[in-house]
Coordinates of C-alpha atoms in Angstrom, one line a residue:
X1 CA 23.1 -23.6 -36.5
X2 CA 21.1 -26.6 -35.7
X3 CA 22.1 -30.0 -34.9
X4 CA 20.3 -32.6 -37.1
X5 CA 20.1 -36.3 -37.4
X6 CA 20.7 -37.9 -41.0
X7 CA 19.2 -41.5 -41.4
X8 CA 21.3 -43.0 -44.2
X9 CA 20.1 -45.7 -46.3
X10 CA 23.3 -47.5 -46.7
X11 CA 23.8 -50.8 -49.2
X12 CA 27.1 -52.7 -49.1
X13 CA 27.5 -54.0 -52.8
X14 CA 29.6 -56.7 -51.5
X15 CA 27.9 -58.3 -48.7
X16 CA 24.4 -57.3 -50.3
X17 CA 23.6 -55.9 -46.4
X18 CA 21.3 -53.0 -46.4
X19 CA 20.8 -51.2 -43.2
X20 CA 20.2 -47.4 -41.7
X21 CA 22.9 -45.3 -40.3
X22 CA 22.7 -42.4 -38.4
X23 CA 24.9 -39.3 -38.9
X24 CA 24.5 -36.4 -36.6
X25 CA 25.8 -33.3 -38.3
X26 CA 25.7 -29.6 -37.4
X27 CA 23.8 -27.1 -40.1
X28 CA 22.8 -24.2 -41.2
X29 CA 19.2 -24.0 -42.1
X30 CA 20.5 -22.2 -45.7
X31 CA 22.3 -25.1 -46.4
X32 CA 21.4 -27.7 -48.6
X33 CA 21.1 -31.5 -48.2
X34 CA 24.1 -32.2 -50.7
X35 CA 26.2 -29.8 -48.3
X36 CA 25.5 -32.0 -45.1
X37 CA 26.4 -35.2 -46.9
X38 CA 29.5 -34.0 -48.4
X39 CA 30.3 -33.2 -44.8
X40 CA 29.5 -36.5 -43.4
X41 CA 31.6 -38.1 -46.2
X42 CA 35.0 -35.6 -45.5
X43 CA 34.8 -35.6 -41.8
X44 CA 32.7 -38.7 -40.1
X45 CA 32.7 -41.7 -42.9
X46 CA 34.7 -41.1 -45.9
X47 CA 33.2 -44.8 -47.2
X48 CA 29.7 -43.1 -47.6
X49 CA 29.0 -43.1 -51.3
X50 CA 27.4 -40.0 -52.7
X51 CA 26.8 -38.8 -56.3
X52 CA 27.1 -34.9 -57.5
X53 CA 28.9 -33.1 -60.0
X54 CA 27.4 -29.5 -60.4
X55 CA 25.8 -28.4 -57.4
X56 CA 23.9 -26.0 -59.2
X57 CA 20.4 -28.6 -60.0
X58 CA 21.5 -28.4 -63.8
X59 CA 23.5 -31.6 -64.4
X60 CA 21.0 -34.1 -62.3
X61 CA 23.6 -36.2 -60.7
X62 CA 22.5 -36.0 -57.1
X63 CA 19.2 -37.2 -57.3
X64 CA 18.1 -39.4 -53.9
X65 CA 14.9 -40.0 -51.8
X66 CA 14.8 -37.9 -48.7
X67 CA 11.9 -37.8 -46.2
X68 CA 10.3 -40.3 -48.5
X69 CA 10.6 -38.0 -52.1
X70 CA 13.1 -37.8 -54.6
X71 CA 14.7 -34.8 -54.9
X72 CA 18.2 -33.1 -56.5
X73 CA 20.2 -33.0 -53.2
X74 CA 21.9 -30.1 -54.0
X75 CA 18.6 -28.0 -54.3
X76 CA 16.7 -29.2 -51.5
X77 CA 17.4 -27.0 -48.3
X78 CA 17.2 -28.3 -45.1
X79 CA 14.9 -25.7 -44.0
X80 CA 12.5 -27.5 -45.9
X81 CA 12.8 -30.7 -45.0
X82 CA 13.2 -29.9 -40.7
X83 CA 9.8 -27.4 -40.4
X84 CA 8.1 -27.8 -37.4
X85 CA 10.5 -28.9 -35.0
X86 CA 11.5 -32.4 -36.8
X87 CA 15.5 -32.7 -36.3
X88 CA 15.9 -36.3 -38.1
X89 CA 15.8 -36.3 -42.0
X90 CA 16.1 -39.5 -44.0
X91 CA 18.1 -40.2 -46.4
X92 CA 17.4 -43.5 -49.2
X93 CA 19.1 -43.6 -52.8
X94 CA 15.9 -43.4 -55.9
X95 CA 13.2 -45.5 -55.5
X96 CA 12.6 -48.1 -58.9
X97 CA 16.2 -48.8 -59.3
X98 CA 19.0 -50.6 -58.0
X99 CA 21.7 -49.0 -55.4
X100 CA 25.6 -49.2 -57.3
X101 CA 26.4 -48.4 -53.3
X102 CA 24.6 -46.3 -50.7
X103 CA 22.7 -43.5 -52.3
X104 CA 24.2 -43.7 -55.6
X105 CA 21.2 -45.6 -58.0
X106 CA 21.8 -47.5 -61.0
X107 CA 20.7 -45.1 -63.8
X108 CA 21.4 -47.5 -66.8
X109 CA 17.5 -48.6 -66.9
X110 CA 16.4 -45.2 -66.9
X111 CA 18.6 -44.5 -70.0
X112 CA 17.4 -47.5 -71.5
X113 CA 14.1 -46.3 -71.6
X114 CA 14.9 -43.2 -72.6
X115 CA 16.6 -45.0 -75.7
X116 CA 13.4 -46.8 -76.1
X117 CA 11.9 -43.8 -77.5
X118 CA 14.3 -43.0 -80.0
X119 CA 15.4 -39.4 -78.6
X120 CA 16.3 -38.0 -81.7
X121 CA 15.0 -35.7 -84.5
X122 CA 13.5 -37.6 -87.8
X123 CA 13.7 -34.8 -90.3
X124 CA 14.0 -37.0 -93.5
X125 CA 13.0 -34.5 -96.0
X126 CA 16.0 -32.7 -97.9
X127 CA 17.8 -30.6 -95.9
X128 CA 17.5 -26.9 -96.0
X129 CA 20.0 -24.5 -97.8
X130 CA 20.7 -23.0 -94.2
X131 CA 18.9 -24.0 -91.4
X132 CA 15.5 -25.3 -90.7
X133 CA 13.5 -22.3 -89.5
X134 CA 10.8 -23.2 -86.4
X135 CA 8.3 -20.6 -85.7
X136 CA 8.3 -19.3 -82.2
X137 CA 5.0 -20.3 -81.4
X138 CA 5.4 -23.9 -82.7
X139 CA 8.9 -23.6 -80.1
X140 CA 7.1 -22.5 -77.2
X141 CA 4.7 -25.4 -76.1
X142 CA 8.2 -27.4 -76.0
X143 CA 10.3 -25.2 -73.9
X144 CA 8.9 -26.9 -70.5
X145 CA 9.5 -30.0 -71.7
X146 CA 13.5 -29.1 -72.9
X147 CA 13.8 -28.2 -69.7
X148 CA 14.4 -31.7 -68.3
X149 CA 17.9 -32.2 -67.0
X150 CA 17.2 -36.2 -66.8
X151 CA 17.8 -36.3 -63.2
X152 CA 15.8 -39.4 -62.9
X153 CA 13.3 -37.9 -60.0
X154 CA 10.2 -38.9 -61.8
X155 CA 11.2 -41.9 -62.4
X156 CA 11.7 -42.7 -58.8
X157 CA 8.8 -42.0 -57.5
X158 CA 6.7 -43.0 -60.6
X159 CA 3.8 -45.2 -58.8
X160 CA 3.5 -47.7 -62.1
X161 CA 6.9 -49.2 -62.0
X162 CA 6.8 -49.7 -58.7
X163 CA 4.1 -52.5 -60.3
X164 CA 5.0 -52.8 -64.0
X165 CA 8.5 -52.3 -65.0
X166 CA 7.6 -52.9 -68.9
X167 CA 6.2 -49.0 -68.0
X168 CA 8.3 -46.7 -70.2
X169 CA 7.7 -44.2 -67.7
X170 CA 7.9 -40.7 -67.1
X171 CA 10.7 -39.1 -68.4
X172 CA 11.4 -41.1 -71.4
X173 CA 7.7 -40.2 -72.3
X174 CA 7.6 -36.4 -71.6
X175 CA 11.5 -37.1 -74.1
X176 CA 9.0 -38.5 -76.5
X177 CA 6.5 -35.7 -76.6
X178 CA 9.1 -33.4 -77.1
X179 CA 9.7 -34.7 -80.7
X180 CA 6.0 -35.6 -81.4
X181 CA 5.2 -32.0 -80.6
X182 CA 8.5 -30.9 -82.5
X183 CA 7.0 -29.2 -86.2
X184 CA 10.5 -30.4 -88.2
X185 CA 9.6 -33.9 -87.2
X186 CA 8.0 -35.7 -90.5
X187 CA 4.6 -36.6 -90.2
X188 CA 5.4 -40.1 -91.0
X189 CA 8.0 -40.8 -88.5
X190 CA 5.5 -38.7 -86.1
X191 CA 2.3 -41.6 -86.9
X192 CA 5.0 -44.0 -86.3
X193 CA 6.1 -42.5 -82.7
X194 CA 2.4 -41.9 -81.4
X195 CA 1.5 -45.9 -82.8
X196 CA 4.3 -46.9 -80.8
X197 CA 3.2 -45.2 -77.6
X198 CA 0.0 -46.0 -77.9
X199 CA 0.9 -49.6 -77.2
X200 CA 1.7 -51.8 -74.1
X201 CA 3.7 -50.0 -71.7
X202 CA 3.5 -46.6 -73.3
X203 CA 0.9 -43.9 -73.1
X204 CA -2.1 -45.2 -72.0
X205 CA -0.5 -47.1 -68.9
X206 CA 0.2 -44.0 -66.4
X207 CA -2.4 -43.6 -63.9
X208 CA -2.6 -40.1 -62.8
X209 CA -1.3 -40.2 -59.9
X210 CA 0.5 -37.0 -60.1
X211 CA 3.8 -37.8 -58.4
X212 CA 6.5 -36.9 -61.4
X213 CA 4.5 -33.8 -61.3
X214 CA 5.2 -32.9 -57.7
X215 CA 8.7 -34.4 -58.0
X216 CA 10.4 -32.9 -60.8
X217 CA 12.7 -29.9 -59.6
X218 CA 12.2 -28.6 -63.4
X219 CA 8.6 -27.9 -63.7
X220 CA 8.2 -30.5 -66.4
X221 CA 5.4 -31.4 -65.3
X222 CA 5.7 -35.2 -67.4
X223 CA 2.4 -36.5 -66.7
X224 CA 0.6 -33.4 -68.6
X225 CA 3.3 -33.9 -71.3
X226 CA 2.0 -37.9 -71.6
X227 CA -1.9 -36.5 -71.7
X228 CA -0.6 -34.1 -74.1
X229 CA 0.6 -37.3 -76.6
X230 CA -2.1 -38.9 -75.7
X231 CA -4.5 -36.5 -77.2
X232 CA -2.6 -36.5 -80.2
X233 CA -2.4 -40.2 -80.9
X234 CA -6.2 -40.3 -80.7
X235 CA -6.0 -37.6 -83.3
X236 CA -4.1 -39.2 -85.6
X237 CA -6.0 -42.3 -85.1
X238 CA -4.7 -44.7 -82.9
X239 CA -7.7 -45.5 -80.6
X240 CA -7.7 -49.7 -80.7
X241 CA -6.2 -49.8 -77.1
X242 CA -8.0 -49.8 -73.9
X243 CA -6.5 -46.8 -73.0
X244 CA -8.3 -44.5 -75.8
X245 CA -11.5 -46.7 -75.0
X246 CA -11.4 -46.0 -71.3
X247 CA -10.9 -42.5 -72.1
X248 CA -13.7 -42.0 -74.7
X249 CA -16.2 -43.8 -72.4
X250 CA -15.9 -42.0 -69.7
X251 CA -16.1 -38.7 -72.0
X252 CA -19.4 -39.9 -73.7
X253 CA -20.8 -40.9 -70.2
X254 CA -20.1 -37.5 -68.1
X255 CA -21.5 -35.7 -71.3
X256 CA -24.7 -37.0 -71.7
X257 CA -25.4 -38.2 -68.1
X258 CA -23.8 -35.4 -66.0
X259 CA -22.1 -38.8 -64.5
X260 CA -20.0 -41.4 -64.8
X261 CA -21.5 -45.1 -65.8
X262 CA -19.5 -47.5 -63.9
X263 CA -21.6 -49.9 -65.4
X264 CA -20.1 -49.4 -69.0
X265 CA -17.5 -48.3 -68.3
X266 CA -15.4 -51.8 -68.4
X267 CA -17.1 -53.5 -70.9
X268 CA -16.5 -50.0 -73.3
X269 CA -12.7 -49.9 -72.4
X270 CA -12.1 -53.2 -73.0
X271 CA -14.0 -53.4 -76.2
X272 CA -17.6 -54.4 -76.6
X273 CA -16.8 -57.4 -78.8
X274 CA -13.8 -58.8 -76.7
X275 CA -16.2 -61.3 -74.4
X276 CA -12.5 -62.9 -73.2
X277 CA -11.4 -60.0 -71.9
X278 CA -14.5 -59.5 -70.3
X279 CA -15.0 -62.5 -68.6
X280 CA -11.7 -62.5 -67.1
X281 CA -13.6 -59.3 -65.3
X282 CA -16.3 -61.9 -63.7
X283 CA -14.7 -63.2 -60.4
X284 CA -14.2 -59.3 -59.3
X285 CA -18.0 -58.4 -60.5
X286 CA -18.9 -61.4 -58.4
X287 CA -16.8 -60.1 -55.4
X288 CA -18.3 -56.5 -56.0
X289 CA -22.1 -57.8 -56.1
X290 CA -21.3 -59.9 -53.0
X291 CA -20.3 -56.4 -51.2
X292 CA -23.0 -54.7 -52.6
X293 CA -20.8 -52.9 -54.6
X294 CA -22.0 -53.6 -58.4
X295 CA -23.5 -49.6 -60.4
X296 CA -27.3 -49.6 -60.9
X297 CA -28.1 -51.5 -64.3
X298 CA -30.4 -48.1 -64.8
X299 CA -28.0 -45.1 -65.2
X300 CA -30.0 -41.7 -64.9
X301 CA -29.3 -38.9 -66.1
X302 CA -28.2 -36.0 -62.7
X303 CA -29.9 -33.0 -61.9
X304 CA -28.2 -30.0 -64.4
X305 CA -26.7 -32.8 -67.0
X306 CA -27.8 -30.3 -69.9
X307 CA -25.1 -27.7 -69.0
X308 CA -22.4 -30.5 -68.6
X309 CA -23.3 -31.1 -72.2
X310 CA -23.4 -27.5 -73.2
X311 CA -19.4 -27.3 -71.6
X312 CA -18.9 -30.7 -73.7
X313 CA -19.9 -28.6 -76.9
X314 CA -18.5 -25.9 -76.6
X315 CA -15.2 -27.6 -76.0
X316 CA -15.9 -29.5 -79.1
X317 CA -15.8 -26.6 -81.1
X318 CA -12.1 -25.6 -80.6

């Protein structure tokens, strides 16, 4: 047994007062986090407010913040959080939403978003005389992302709507892939899903920052599942954004260069005939020569660029 200190992010929704509280509670190191907080709730401070229903990480109800991460309380072991030594563990409800009380989040954004995506089948054309046969192999690039319990983790910690919360975000886009990827889906309602994504907000806005990917106690993995759709809406043609711009650039650079051209690399993303957009760019380039900081106007070509082209090609072909 071990004697460890929870710091509770506590939020009263009456007098709007947020503030820490400490809870010293004796554990196991098997145990999980959900188990000391039920324990704090029955036996030190029954007006602690703490969400679960399962217990099992299937149903997604637990999800909170602790030692800085989300995480589904009832999976994450105490072990793991207390390594080397550390006895205090804190405790905050999801990050990018609003507490209802304590460490229970408002979750009616998240399923807003998730509605914003329209999680459903559109398989207009007559109905089979059974059922609608899908190959394994069409099946199997969408069994990671079925796997999603909408526990909201992702979304917490998602890095762009801590900034921009017209970001669809995470989950709802990895919900979205799951039906562009999806072979019943028509290929009409499938152009219209990808033009919508590519838009404001959608695809093209994440920023790699890897965090639903660490986060999610699934293995969805959502940011490889957004790069996934994001592939296939340049496919299908939907490459007037920035984002497919930035992304070609950067491509046709590293491919012919062996390096990136910083240089062109705005003006390309932006679009080449948008000067507006560009010269709302000017005050930073002005900054960025003042530090000494502006690309050389001459981009050369690195050492070896040939084989970087060769991997290009190859890649090409498939």
């Amino acid at each position: 047994m071990k004697n460890v200190t929870f710091k509770v992010k506590r939020y009263n929704p009456e007098t709007k007062e947020t503030r820490f509280q400490d809870y010293k509670v004796e554990v196991d190191e098997s145990e999980v986090v959900l188990d000391a907080l039920i324990r704090v709730r029955e036996y030190q401070d029954e007006t602690l407010a703490v969400r679960c229903s399962c217990r099992s990480a299937i149903c997604g109800s637990c999800g909170i913040k602790v030692n800085g991460h989300a995480v589904l309380a009832c999976k994450t072991k105490i072990a793991d959080v207390t390594r080397d030594g550390k006895t205090e563990v804190t405790v905050e409800p999801f990050g990018n939403t609003k507490s209802v009380k304590d460490l229970v989040s408002d979750m009616q954004p998240f399923w807003s978003k998730v509605r914003q995506v329209q999680p459903w089948l559109k398989a207009t054309q007559p109905p089979p005389a059974r059922e609608y046969i899908a190959s394994a192999d069409a099946m199997q690039d969408l069994v990671g992302t079925m796997n999603c319990i909408m526990c909201g983790c992702c979304v917490s910690d998602c890095t762009v709507l801590e900034v921009d919360k017209n970001f669809i975000g995470p989950a709802a886009l990895a919900k979205a892939y799951r039906f562009v990827a999806d072979p019943r889906e028509t290929d009409a309602a499938r152009d219209e899903r990808l033009k919508e994504l590519s838009k404001y907000g959608g695809i093209w806005d994440c920023t790699h920052c890897l965090e639903c990917v660490q986060v999610c106690p699934k293995g969805v993995a959502p940011m490889e599942r957004i790069l996934d759709t994001r592939r296939a809406a340049m496919e299908a043609g939907y490459k007037d954004n920035n984002g497919s711009r930035h992304s070609d650039s950067f491509a046709n650079s590293v491919k012919h260069s062996g390096a990136l051209n910083e240089l062109r690399l705005l003006p390309e993303s932006l679009g080449l005939d948008d000067v507006d957009a560009q010269l709302k760019f000017m005050p930073t380039a002005l900054r960025a020569a003042v530090k000494r900081k502006v690309p050389p106007i001459i981009h050369k070509k690195r050492p070896g660029a040939e084989h970087v082209k060769r991997i290009f090609d190859e890649m090409e072909k498939h």
